[in-house]
mmCIF file of C-alpha atoms in Angstrom:
data_model
loop_
_atom_site.group_PDB
_atom_site.id
_atom_site.type_symbol
_atom_site.label_atom_id
_atom_site.label_comp_id
_atom_site.label_asym_id
_atom_site.label_seq_id
_atom_site.Cartn_x
_atom_site.Cartn_y
_atom_site.Cartn_z
ATOM 1 C CA UNK V 1 69.734 -34.411 -154.543
ATOM 2 C CA UNK V 2 71.968 -34.989 -151.587
ATOM 3 C CA UNK V 3 72.822 -38.389 -150.167
ATOM 4 C CA UNK V 4 70.392 -38.047 -147.366
ATOM 5 C CA UNK V 5 67.671 -37.051 -149.683
ATOM 6 C CA UNK V 6 68.378 -40.133 -151.872
ATOM 7 C CA UNK V 7 68.265 -42.319 -148.763
ATOM 8 C CA UNK V 8 64.887 -40.769 -147.665
ATOM 9 C CA UNK V 9 63.458 -41.206 -151.078
ATOM 10 C CA UNK V 10 64.562 -44.860 -151.293
ATOM 11 C CA UNK V 11 63.060 -45.538 -147.808
ATOM 12 C CA UNK V 12 59.820 -43.940 -148.901
ATOM 13 C CA UNK V 13 59.751 -46.229 -151.970
ATOM 14 C CA UNK V 14 60.329 -49.267 -149.694
ATOM 15 C CA UNK V 15 57.499 -48.117 -147.469
ATOM 16 C CA UNK V 16 55.079 -47.668 -150.298
ATOM 17 C CA UNK V 17 56.060 -50.942 -151.868
ATOM 18 C CA UNK V 18 55.512 -52.718 -148.619
ATOM 19 C CA UNK V 19 52.175 -51.194 -148.026
ATOM 20 C CA UNK V 20 50.880 -52.029 -151.516
ATOM 21 C CA UNK V 21 51.990 -55.687 -151.110
ATOM 22 C CA UNK V 22 50.152 -55.887 -147.859
ATOM 23 C CA UNK V 23 46.996 -54.294 -149.271
ATOM 24 C CA UNK V 24 47.078 -56.565 -152.438
ATOM 25 C CA UNK V 25 47.234 -59.505 -150.060
ATOM 26 C CA UNK V 26 44.218 -58.245 -148.145
ATOM 27 C CA UNK V 27 42.283 -57.212 -151.217
ATOM 28 C CA UNK V 28 43.456 -59.255 -154.157
ATOM 29 C CA UNK V 29 40.618 -58.089 -156.273
ATOM 30 C CA UNK V 30 41.986 -54.513 -156.079
ATOM 31 C CA UNK V 31 45.410 -55.418 -157.480
ATOM 32 C CA UNK V 32 44.886 -53.824 -160.886
ATOM 33 C CA UNK V 33 43.476 -50.610 -159.207
ATOM 34 C CA UNK V 34 46.524 -50.413 -156.944
ATOM 35 C CA UNK V 35 48.784 -50.850 -160.064
ATOM 36 C CA UNK V 36 46.920 -47.824 -161.680
ATOM 37 C CA UNK V 37 48.275 -45.294 -159.209
ATOM 38 C CA UNK V 38 51.781 -44.012 -159.032
ATOM 39 C CA UNK V 39 53.536 -42.432 -156.213
ATOM 40 C CA UNK V 40 55.736 -39.281 -156.390
ATOM 41 C CA UNK V 41 57.253 -36.974 -153.843
ATOM 42 C CA UNK V 42 55.818 -33.464 -153.592
ATOM 43 C CA UNK V 43 57.058 -30.274 -152.145
ATOM 44 C CA UNK V 44 53.586 -29.665 -150.737
ATOM 45 C CA UNK V 45 52.868 -30.872 -147.250
ATOM 46 C CA UNK V 46 50.612 -33.972 -146.652
ATOM 47 C CA UNK V 47 49.146 -36.349 -149.245
ATOM 48 C CA UNK V 48 46.814 -35.811 -152.334
ATOM 49 C CA UNK V 49 45.643 -37.806 -155.275
ATOM 50 C CA UNK V 50 44.759 -36.708 -158.843
ATOM 51 C CA UNK V 51 43.596 -40.019 -160.402
ATOM 52 C CA UNK V 52 46.931 -40.832 -161.858
ATOM 53 C CA UNK V 53 49.314 -40.321 -158.985
ATOM 54 C CA UNK V 54 49.359 -40.111 -155.254
ATOM 55 C CA UNK V 55 51.621 -37.201 -154.094
ATOM 56 C CA UNK V 56 53.319 -37.290 -150.771
ATOM 57 C CA UNK V 57 55.576 -35.088 -148.669
ATOM 58 C CA UNK V 58 58.498 -37.324 -147.832
ATOM 59 C CA UNK V 59 58.880 -36.070 -144.204
ATOM 60 C CA UNK V 60 55.196 -36.634 -143.619
ATOM 61 C CA UNK V 61 55.248 -40.146 -144.989
ATOM 62 C CA UNK V 62 58.251 -41.196 -142.944
ATOM 63 C CA UNK V 63 56.868 -39.591 -139.697
ATOM 64 C CA UNK V 64 53.369 -41.271 -140.061
ATOM 65 C CA UNK V 65 54.825 -44.659 -140.832
ATOM 66 C CA UNK V 66 57.176 -44.442 -137.844
ATOM 67 C CA UNK V 67 54.094 -43.580 -135.660
ATOM 68 C CA UNK V 68 51.666 -46.191 -137.178
ATOM 69 C CA UNK V 69 52.292 -48.358 -140.198
ATOM 70 C CA UNK V 70 48.539 -49.200 -140.242
ATOM 71 C CA UNK V 71 47.750 -45.462 -140.676
ATOM 72 C CA UNK V 72 49.764 -45.363 -143.970
ATOM 73 C CA UNK V 73 48.196 -48.539 -145.309
ATOM 74 C CA UNK V 74 44.741 -47.194 -144.421
ATOM 75 C CA UNK V 75 45.482 -43.880 -146.033
ATOM 76 C CA UNK V 76 46.696 -45.712 -149.160
ATOM 77 C CA UNK V 77 43.335 -47.543 -149.462
ATOM 78 C CA UNK V 78 41.464 -44.327 -148.496
ATOM 79 C CA UNK V 79 42.792 -42.466 -151.479
ATOM 80 C CA UNK V 80 42.360 -45.504 -153.754
ATOM 81 C CA UNK V 81 38.721 -45.683 -152.828
ATOM 82 C CA UNK V 82 38.308 -41.965 -153.637
ATOM 83 C CA UNK V 83 39.391 -42.846 -157.270
ATOM 84 C CA UNK V 84 37.233 -46.062 -157.524
ATOM 85 C CA UNK V 85 34.113 -44.325 -156.346
ATOM 86 C CA UNK V 86 34.755 -41.244 -158.648
ATOM 87 C CA UNK V 87 34.776 -38.776 -155.791
ATOM 88 C CA UNK V 88 37.364 -36.657 -157.727
ATOM 89 C CA UNK V 89 34.975 -36.148 -160.638
ATOM 90 C CA UNK V 90 31.857 -34.823 -158.796
ATOM 91 C CA UNK V 91 31.256 -31.334 -157.303
ATOM 92 C CA UNK V 92 28.561 -29.893 -155.095
ATOM 93 C CA UNK V 93 27.509 -26.440 -153.777
ATOM 94 C CA UNK V 94 29.067 -26.961 -150.516
ATOM 95 C CA UNK V 95 32.545 -28.247 -151.149
ATOM 96 C CA UNK V 96 33.393 -28.677 -147.398
ATOM 97 C CA UNK V 97 30.361 -30.983 -146.797
ATOM 98 C CA UNK V 98 31.131 -32.886 -149.961
ATOM 99 C CA UNK V 99 34.791 -33.504 -149.081
ATOM 100 C CA UNK V 100 33.629 -34.651 -145.575
ATOM 101 C CA UNK V 101 31.016 -36.914 -147.119
ATOM 102 C CA UNK V 102 33.512 -38.610 -149.313
ATOM 103 C CA UNK V 103 35.915 -39.129 -146.399
ATOM 104 C CA UNK V 104 33.169 -40.671 -144.214
ATOM 105 C CA UNK V 105 32.035 -42.924 -147.095
ATOM 106 C CA UNK V 106 35.535 -44.503 -147.613
ATOM 107 C CA UNK V 107 36.411 -44.700 -143.988
ATOM 108 C CA UNK V 108 33.017 -46.393 -143.120
ATOM 109 C CA UNK V 109 33.800 -48.936 -145.738
ATOM 110 C CA UNK V 110 37.205 -49.577 -144.367
ATOM 111 C CA UNK V 111 35.833 -49.848 -140.927
ATOM 112 C CA UNK V 112 33.377 -52.644 -142.017
ATOM 113 C CA UNK V 113 36.400 -54.799 -143.036
ATOM 114 C CA UNK V 114 37.545 -54.946 -139.321
ATOM 115 C CA UNK V 115 41.168 -55.624 -140.334
ATOM 116 C CA UNK V 116 43.696 -54.994 -137.586
ATOM 117 C CA UNK V 117 46.505 -54.080 -140.062
ATOM 118 C CA UNK V 118 44.487 -51.163 -141.184
ATOM 119 C CA UNK V 119 44.026 -49.718 -137.690
ATOM 120 C CA UNK V 120 45.330 -46.110 -137.180
ATOM 121 C CA UNK V 121 44.305 -45.812 -133.496
ATOM 122 C CA UNK V 122 41.279 -43.407 -134.133
ATOM 123 C CA UNK V 123 37.826 -44.269 -132.764
ATOM 124 C CA UNK V 124 35.264 -42.906 -135.368
ATOM 125 C CA UNK V 125 31.708 -42.829 -133.950
ATOM 126 C CA UNK V 126 29.948 -41.208 -136.935
ATOM 127 C CA UNK V 127 29.958 -44.343 -139.157
ATOM 128 C CA UNK V 128 27.594 -44.475 -142.160
ATOM 129 C CA UNK V 129 27.913 -47.973 -143.192
ATOM 130 C CA UNK V 130 26.388 -48.958 -146.697
ATOM 131 C CA UNK V 131 25.806 -45.341 -147.623
ATOM 132 C CA UNK V 132 27.383 -43.518 -150.673
ATOM 133 C CA UNK V 133 29.126 -40.191 -150.533
ATOM 134 C CA UNK V 134 25.983 -38.699 -152.131
ATOM 135 C CA UNK V 135 23.556 -40.071 -149.430
ATOM 136 C CA UNK V 136 25.966 -38.827 -146.687
ATOM 137 C CA UNK V 137 26.214 -35.387 -148.170
ATOM 138 C CA UNK V 138 22.464 -35.109 -148.234
ATOM 139 C CA UNK V 139 22.493 -36.213 -144.638
ATOM 140 C CA UNK V 140 25.108 -33.629 -143.629
ATOM 141 C CA UNK V 141 23.290 -30.859 -145.308
ATOM 142 C CA UNK V 142 20.370 -31.418 -142.915
ATOM 143 C CA UNK V 143 22.815 -30.885 -139.923
ATOM 144 C CA UNK V 144 21.629 -34.192 -138.352
ATOM 145 C CA UNK V 145 24.804 -34.903 -136.472
ATOM 146 C CA UNK V 146 26.207 -34.177 -132.938
ATOM 147 C CA UNK V 147 29.785 -33.698 -133.525
ATOM 148 C CA UNK V 148 31.105 -30.481 -134.988
ATOM 149 C CA UNK V 149 32.549 -30.337 -138.567
ATOM 150 C CA UNK V 150 36.043 -29.665 -137.339
ATOM 151 C CA UNK V 151 35.934 -32.891 -135.230
ATOM 152 C CA UNK V 152 34.555 -34.995 -137.961
ATOM 153 C CA UNK V 153 37.122 -33.623 -140.381
ATOM 154 C CA UNK V 154 39.937 -34.482 -137.936
ATOM 155 C CA UNK V 155 38.592 -38.031 -137.503
ATOM 156 C CA UNK V 156 37.907 -38.879 -141.222
ATOM 157 C CA UNK V 157 40.368 -36.941 -143.434
ATOM 158 C CA UNK V 158 43.491 -38.305 -144.567
ATOM 159 C CA UNK V 159 44.432 -36.482 -147.906
ATOM 160 C CA UNK V 160 44.130 -33.007 -149.111
ATOM 161 C CA UNK V 161 41.328 -33.076 -151.606
ATOM 162 C CA UNK V 162 43.169 -31.171 -154.428
ATOM 163 C CA UNK V 163 40.894 -32.706 -156.992
ATOM 164 C CA UNK V 164 40.485 -29.792 -159.270
ATOM 165 C CA UNK V 165 42.245 -31.222 -162.399
ATOM 166 C CA UNK V 166 42.265 -34.941 -162.694
ATOM 167 C CA UNK V 167 44.073 -36.264 -165.771
ATOM 168 C CA UNK V 168 42.204 -36.643 -169.089
ATOM 169 C CA UNK V 169 40.644 -40.018 -169.550
ATOM 170 C CA UNK V 170 41.170 -41.026 -165.928
ATOM 171 C CA UNK V 171 37.411 -41.237 -165.098
ATOM 172 C CA UNK V 172 36.779 -43.784 -167.770
ATOM 173 C CA UNK V 173 39.667 -45.947 -166.614
ATOM 174 C CA UNK V 174 38.635 -45.837 -162.952
ATOM 175 C CA UNK V 175 34.909 -46.825 -164.071
ATOM 176 C CA UNK V 176 36.517 -49.857 -165.824
ATOM 177 C CA UNK V 177 38.708 -50.676 -162.787
ATOM 178 C CA UNK V 178 35.521 -50.582 -160.517
ATOM 179 C CA UNK V 179 33.656 -52.922 -162.716
ATOM 180 C CA UNK V 180 36.808 -55.291 -162.972
ATOM 181 C CA UNK V 181 37.232 -55.195 -159.137
ATOM 182 C CA UNK V 182 33.634 -56.111 -158.590
ATOM 183 C CA UNK V 183 34.019 -59.091 -161.107
ATOM 184 C CA UNK V 184 37.325 -60.166 -159.439
ATOM 185 C CA UNK V 185 35.766 -60.042 -156.015
ATOM 186 C CA UNK V 186 33.631 -62.940 -156.968
ATOM 187 C CA UNK V 187 36.603 -64.916 -157.946
ATOM 188 C CA UNK V 188 35.168 -65.307 -161.503
ATOM 189 C CA UNK V 189 37.013 -62.636 -163.500
ATOM 190 C CA UNK V 190 34.401 -60.400 -165.108
ATOM 191 C CA UNK V 191 31.493 -62.614 -164.180
ATOM 192 C CA UNK V 192 29.203 -60.725 -161.738
ATOM 193 C CA UNK V 193 25.879 -59.427 -160.861
ATOM 194 C CA UNK V 194 26.732 -55.741 -160.445
ATOM 195 C CA UNK V 195 24.940 -53.942 -163.275
ATOM 196 C CA UNK V 196 26.491 -51.033 -165.175
ATOM 197 C CA UNK V 197 25.117 -47.733 -166.187
ATOM 198 C CA UNK V 198 27.457 -46.954 -168.895
ATOM 199 C CA UNK V 199 26.606 -45.981 -172.384
ATOM 200 C CA UNK V 200 28.997 -45.918 -175.485
ATOM 201 C CA UNK V 201 28.802 -45.573 -179.121
ATOM 202 C CA UNK V 202 30.041 -48.687 -180.748
ATOM 203 C CA UNK V 203 32.875 -48.307 -183.329
ATOM 204 C CA UNK V 204 32.577 -49.377 -186.880
ATOM 205 C CA UNK V 205 33.563 -53.107 -187.220
ATOM 206 C CA UNK V 206 33.986 -55.470 -190.179
ATOM 207 C CA UNK V 207 31.845 -58.494 -190.251
ATOM 208 C CA UNK V 208 33.516 -61.886 -189.806
ATOM 209 C CA UNK V 209 33.608 -64.796 -192.187
ATOM 210 C CA UNK V 210 31.135 -67.124 -190.422
ATOM 211 C CA UNK V 211 28.360 -68.319 -192.658
ATOM 212 C CA UNK V 212 25.171 -67.552 -190.567
ATOM 213 C CA UNK V 213 22.917 -68.470 -193.412
ATOM 214 C CA UNK V 214 24.200 -72.097 -193.384
ATOM 215 C CA UNK V 215 23.856 -72.260 -189.748
ATOM 216 C CA UNK V 216 20.393 -70.688 -189.509
ATOM 217 C CA UNK V 217 19.091 -72.789 -192.458
ATOM 218 C CA UNK V 218 18.596 -75.643 -189.882
ATOM 219 C CA UNK V 219 15.854 -73.708 -188.225
ATOM 220 C CA UNK V 220 14.027 -72.451 -191.365
ATOM 221 C CA UNK V 221 10.680 -73.735 -192.731
ATOM 222 C CA UNK V 222 8.741 -73.486 -195.949
ATOM 223 C CA UNK V 223 6.059 -70.756 -196.479
ATOM 224 C CA UNK V 224 4.521 -68.905 -199.259
ATOM 225 C CA UNK V 225 6.083 -65.501 -199.586
ATOM 226 C CA UNK V 226 4.379 -62.736 -201.657
ATOM 227 C CA UNK V 227 6.948 -62.015 -204.405
ATOM 228 C CA UNK V 228 7.461 -62.725 -208.040
ATOM 229 C CA UNK V 229 8.505 -66.495 -208.649
ATOM 230 C CA UNK V 230 10.785 -65.715 -211.500
ATOM 231 C CA UNK V 231 12.318 -69.361 -211.144
ATOM 232 C CA UNK V 232 9.224 -71.049 -212.278
ATOM 233 C CA UNK V 233 8.263 -68.443 -214.808
ATOM 234 C CA UNK V 234 8.338 -69.716 -218.452
ATOM 235 C CA UNK V 235 9.474 -66.880 -220.789
ATOM 236 C CA UNK V 236 8.671 -68.965 -223.892
ATOM 237 C CA UNK V 237 4.875 -68.854 -223.363
ATOM 238 C CA UNK V 238 5.096 -65.189 -222.206
ATOM 239 C CA UNK V 239 6.961 -64.187 -225.473
ATOM 240 C CA UNK V 240 4.513 -66.250 -227.631
ATOM 241 C CA UNK V 241 1.505 -64.474 -226.203
ATOM 242 C CA UNK V 242 3.091 -61.186 -226.560
ATOM 243 C CA UNK V 243 3.932 -61.822 -230.448
ATOM 244 C CA UNK V 244 0.476 -63.394 -231.276
ATOM 245 C CA UNK V 245 -1.964 -61.342 -229.119
ATOM 246 C CA UNK V 246 -0.173 -58.052 -228.658
ATOM 247 C CA UNK V 247 -0.400 -57.080 -225.032
ATOM 248 C CA UNK V 248 -1.935 -60.374 -223.822
ATOM 249 C CA UNK V 249 0.721 -62.746 -222.443
ATOM 250 C CA UNK V 250 -0.212 -66.403 -222.137
ATOM 251 C CA UNK V 251 1.336 -66.679 -218.645
ATOM 252 C CA UNK V 252 2.491 -64.182 -216.064
ATOM 253 C CA UNK V 253 4.781 -64.676 -213.222
ATOM 254 C CA UNK V 254 3.395 -66.008 -210.011
ATOM 255 C CA UNK V 255 2.999 -63.324 -207.297
ATOM 256 C CA UNK V 256 3.972 -65.800 -204.554
ATOM 257 C CA UNK V 257 6.773 -68.220 -203.966
ATOM 258 C CA UNK V 258 7.540 -71.090 -201.705
ATOM 259 C CA UNK V 259 10.590 -70.039 -199.686
ATOM 260 C CA UNK V 260 12.563 -71.647 -196.759
ATOM 261 C CA UNK V 261 13.348 -68.935 -194.191
ATOM 262 C CA UNK V 262 13.363 -67.981 -190.561
ATOM 263 C CA UNK V 263 10.537 -66.189 -188.718
ATOM 264 C CA UNK V 264 11.709 -65.831 -185.237
ATOM 265 C CA UNK V 265 15.163 -65.269 -183.678
ATOM 266 C CA UNK V 266 16.721 -63.790 -180.484
ATOM 267 C CA UNK V 267 20.127 -62.105 -180.636
ATOM 268 C CA UNK V 268 21.675 -61.183 -177.350
ATOM 269 C CA UNK V 269 24.807 -59.165 -177.061
ATOM 270 C CA UNK V 270 27.004 -59.119 -173.986
ATOM 271 C CA UNK V 271 27.668 -55.595 -173.010
ATOM 272 C CA UNK V 272 29.563 -56.267 -169.737
ATOM 273 C CA UNK V 273 32.659 -54.696 -168.645
ATOM 274 C CA UNK V 274 34.751 -57.632 -169.931
ATOM 275 C CA UNK V 275 33.545 -56.811 -173.535
ATOM 276 C CA UNK V 276 35.221 -53.591 -174.840
ATOM 277 C CA UNK V 277 33.453 -51.308 -177.032
ATOM 278 C CA UNK V 278 35.635 -52.581 -179.906
ATOM 279 C CA UNK V 279 34.479 -56.146 -179.191
ATOM 280 C CA UNK V 280 30.770 -55.161 -178.958
ATOM 281 C CA UNK V 281 31.280 -53.241 -182.230
ATOM 282 C CA UNK V 282 32.298 -56.459 -183.813
ATOM 283 C CA UNK V 283 29.261 -58.231 -182.436
ATOM 284 C CA UNK V 284 27.072 -55.606 -183.887
ATOM 285 C CA UNK V 285 28.847 -56.098 -187.257
ATOM 286 C CA UNK V 286 27.987 -59.753 -187.168
ATOM 287 C CA UNK V 287 24.378 -58.880 -186.215
ATOM 288 C CA UNK V 288 24.264 -56.537 -189.118
ATOM 289 C CA UNK V 289 25.470 -59.417 -191.273
ATOM 290 C CA UNK V 290 22.594 -61.692 -190.164
ATOM 291 C CA UNK V 291 19.847 -59.056 -190.380
ATOM 292 C CA UNK V 292 20.920 -57.219 -193.542
ATOM 293 C CA UNK V 293 20.327 -60.339 -195.658
ATOM 294 C CA UNK V 294 16.678 -60.604 -196.648
ATOM 295 C CA UNK V 295 17.351 -64.264 -197.599
ATOM 296 C CA UNK V 296 17.564 -65.122 -193.874
ATOM 297 C CA UNK V 297 13.997 -64.114 -192.908
ATOM 298 C CA UNK V 298 10.488 -63.743 -194.071
ATOM 299 C CA UNK V 299 9.124 -60.307 -194.815
ATOM 300 C CA UNK V 300 7.175 -60.573 -191.612
ATOM 301 C CA UNK V 301 9.629 -61.571 -188.921
ATOM 302 C CA UNK V 302 10.311 -61.154 -185.235
ATOM 303 C CA UNK V 303 13.814 -60.647 -184.143
ATOM 304 C CA UNK V 304 14.555 -59.513 -180.561
ATOM 305 C CA UNK V 305 17.821 -57.757 -180.078
ATOM 306 C CA UNK V 306 18.786 -57.772 -176.354
ATOM 307 C CA UNK V 307 21.740 -55.987 -174.686
ATOM 308 C CA UNK V 308 22.610 -57.542 -171.451
ATOM 309 C CA UNK V 309 25.481 -57.326 -168.786
ATOM 310 C CA UNK V 310 24.071 -58.758 -165.589
ATOM 311 C CA UNK V 311 20.468 -57.340 -166.214
ATOM 312 C CA UNK V 312 18.676 -56.765 -169.479
ATOM 313 C CA UNK V 313 19.679 -53.243 -170.432
ATOM 314 C CA UNK V 314 17.866 -52.701 -173.719
ATOM 315 C CA UNK V 315 15.459 -54.708 -175.887
ATOM 316 C CA UNK V 316 14.575 -53.780 -179.469
ATOM 317 C CA UNK V 317 12.169 -55.713 -181.643
ATOM 318 C CA UNK V 318 13.101 -55.900 -185.305
ATOM 319 C CA UNK V 319 10.236 -56.804 -187.692
ATOM 320 C CA UNK V 320 11.709 -55.663 -191.008
ATOM 321 C CA UNK V 321 15.024 -54.968 -192.578
ATOM 322 C CA UNK V 322 13.995 -51.263 -192.410
ATOM 323 C CA UNK V 323 13.545 -51.517 -188.674
ATOM 324 C CA UNK V 324 17.146 -52.851 -188.345
ATOM 325 C CA UNK V 325 18.627 -50.124 -190.529
ATOM 326 C CA UNK V 326 16.886 -47.467 -188.457
ATOM 327 C CA UNK V 327 18.002 -49.122 -185.155
ATOM 328 C CA UNK V 328 21.564 -49.417 -186.442
ATOM 329 C CA UNK V 329 21.848 -45.600 -186.893
ATOM 330 C CA UNK V 330 21.100 -44.696 -183.253
ATOM 331 C CA UNK V 331 22.309 -47.807 -181.333
ATOM 332 C CA UNK V 332 24.121 -47.237 -178.020
ATOM 333 C CA UNK V 333 25.950 -49.865 -175.972
ATOM 334 C CA UNK V 334 24.307 -50.003 -172.595
ATOM 335 C CA UNK V 335 25.646 -51.908 -169.515
ATOM 336 C CA UNK V 336 29.375 -52.318 -168.643
ATOM 337 C CA UNK V 337 28.543 -54.181 -165.415
ATOM 338 C CA UNK V 338 29.190 -57.856 -164.414
ATOM 339 C CA UNK V 339 28.354 -60.823 -166.741
ATOM 340 C CA UNK V 340 25.177 -63.055 -166.091
ATOM 341 C CA UNK V 341 23.566 -64.675 -169.112
ATOM 342 C CA UNK V 342 20.483 -66.012 -167.135
ATOM 343 C CA UNK V 343 18.436 -62.648 -167.383
ATOM 344 C CA UNK V 344 18.241 -63.142 -171.195
ATOM 345 C CA UNK V 345 16.797 -66.483 -170.900
ATOM 346 C CA UNK V 346 14.328 -65.393 -168.289
ATOM 347 C CA UNK V 347 13.245 -62.558 -170.583
ATOM 348 C CA UNK V 348 12.795 -65.040 -173.501
ATOM 349 C CA UNK V 349 10.732 -67.372 -171.246
ATOM 350 C CA UNK V 350 8.374 -64.444 -170.453
ATOM 351 C CA UNK V 351 8.089 -63.589 -174.157
ATOM 352 C CA UNK V 352 7.039 -67.140 -174.841
ATOM 353 C CA UNK V 353 4.679 -67.240 -171.979
ATOM 354 C CA UNK V 354 2.981 -64.105 -173.421
ATOM 355 C CA UNK V 355 2.969 -65.676 -176.967
ATOM 356 C CA UNK V 356 5.103 -62.895 -178.264
ATOM 357 C CA UNK V 357 7.370 -65.712 -179.425
ATOM 358 C CA UNK V 358 5.335 -68.615 -180.715
ATOM 359 C CA UNK V 359 7.897 -70.906 -182.505
ATOM 360 C CA UNK V 360 11.447 -69.977 -181.391
ATOM 361 C CA UNK V 361 14.008 -72.218 -182.768
ATOM 362 C CA UNK V 362 17.276 -70.628 -181.787
ATOM 363 C CA UNK V 363 19.094 -67.980 -179.730
ATOM 364 C CA UNK V 364 22.330 -66.416 -180.690
ATOM 365 C CA UNK V 365 24.370 -65.009 -177.825
ATOM 366 C CA UNK V 366 27.463 -62.840 -178.719
ATOM 367 C CA UNK V 367 29.915 -62.907 -175.789
ATOM 368 C CA UNK V 368 33.349 -63.493 -174.496
ATOM 369 C CA UNK V 369 32.008 -66.619 -172.788
ATOM 370 C CA UNK V 370 33.065 -65.586 -169.246
ATOM 371 C CA UNK V 371 29.962 -65.376 -167.134
ATOM 372 C CA UNK V 372 27.180 -67.041 -165.209
ATOM 373 C CA UNK V 373 25.352 -69.588 -167.175
ATOM 374 C CA UNK V 374 21.788 -70.995 -166.715
ATOM 375 C CA UNK V 375 21.858 -74.233 -164.682
ATOM 376 C CA UNK V 376 19.395 -76.072 -167.077
ATOM 377 C CA UNK V 377 19.274 -75.858 -171.005
ATOM 378 C CA UNK V 378 16.234 -74.240 -172.676
ATOM 379 C CA UNK V 379 14.058 -76.209 -175.238
ATOM 380 C CA UNK V 380 15.470 -74.238 -178.167
ATOM 381 C CA UNK V 381 18.954 -74.327 -179.440
ATOM 382 C CA UNK V 382 21.480 -71.821 -177.966
ATOM 383 C CA UNK V 383 24.639 -70.720 -179.684
ATOM 384 C CA UNK V 384 27.142 -68.692 -177.771
ATOM 385 C CA UNK V 385 29.135 -66.790 -180.445
ATOM 386 C CA UNK V 386 32.825 -65.985 -179.430
ATOM 387 C CA UNK V 387 35.630 -64.205 -181.160
ATOM 388 C CA UNK V 388 38.276 -66.706 -181.927
ATOM 389 C CA UNK V 389 41.150 -64.698 -180.340
ATOM 390 C CA UNK V 390 39.535 -63.337 -177.169
ATOM 391 C CA UNK V 391 36.781 -65.785 -176.193
ATOM 392 C CA UNK V 392 36.601 -68.468 -173.523
ATOM 393 C CA UNK V 393 35.102 -71.472 -175.387
ATOM 394 C CA UNK V 394 36.230 -73.860 -172.480
ATOM 395 C CA UNK V 395 33.572 -72.191 -170.230
ATOM 396 C CA UNK V 396 30.600 -72.722 -172.545
ATOM 397 C CA UNK V 397 28.390 -75.545 -171.090
ATOM 398 C CA UNK V 398 27.957 -78.725 -172.982
ATOM 399 C CA UNK V 399 24.294 -78.236 -173.729
ATOM 400 C CA UNK V 400 25.084 -75.149 -175.772
ATOM 401 C CA UNK V 401 26.571 -74.567 -179.220
ATOM 402 C CA UNK V 402 29.844 -72.713 -179.326
ATOM 403 C CA UNK V 403 30.584 -70.772 -182.568
ATOM 404 C CA UNK V 404 33.904 -69.087 -183.218
ATOM 405 C CA UNK V 405 34.159 -66.062 -185.455
#
């Protein structure tokens, strides 16, 4: 590389660094997303992005920045939004219309911001504010527009859509970054009210050391359970009858026993984007620890398992140990959106109003603790169960219990 080429490369790096600094200042909730993309010089003219890297032709970058720094900043954001909205990972019968729809979608969003530093001097009349690329694509297929395709492409295109081979695993990373950005935009980390549509198989996890039996014992009550009461059975009289009268024992074991156990319980699991599949897997391991022990519950029981991010994603009613074993084989983590705890409490309130839950004493909520909490406490005990090394116990309200595992 010649001295001139090195100088041009250094100047390009300075331009990119300056643009990213300004964009992070304008959109702080996108900082992690900006950090995800590398910039590399290419021998191909123009710009394109592959999910890992933005490729640029040095002469084109220098020329565009000399003409309009705002155009470079806008183009940087344009390509980032293609990644965040997963435009790289979808395909349609009409590639040309799909490419145009993606460009219109991101440019309309940028236009909504009304930020002078993102101005590139173009006047775009075909704005589709609030519409996704999919919606715009369907609109374009119906040919309901006045401008020619060539004119629209000139107004809205920035990068060459060379999206044929995004790097492996990049789609999942951009999904997570979109969820993270949505949470950061609220100023509350992963708290948020944007639900997710992700689904994952939880990994196997080892149960922790917390003694749930001791904790749940506070909510148990006595009831006769149909089972042999061997504790009160006197073997002496039984043996005497068998010796003297053959097959006629003087006493037989009782077929019922008074036991102190739990009948109703709600277990909620935070499946938001802030809780990784590994963390949710640990939560499920703890849930297994609770439900696998027959000593915790009567034979006839009602345990509601609720998966929730910022909406209730899945509800399963477990009425026996066999129900739980069957559910555990096919469970899927559903959610990956923002974190809001209130939908679970609203759902439980409806169950109680419908008399599906008649005597609920406690609710266990497995979470990292970072989310929207109900403003008022319920009339049953709520325990937020957090991992000791990743949870946020300082955020748990005073009216709730905080258990660390």
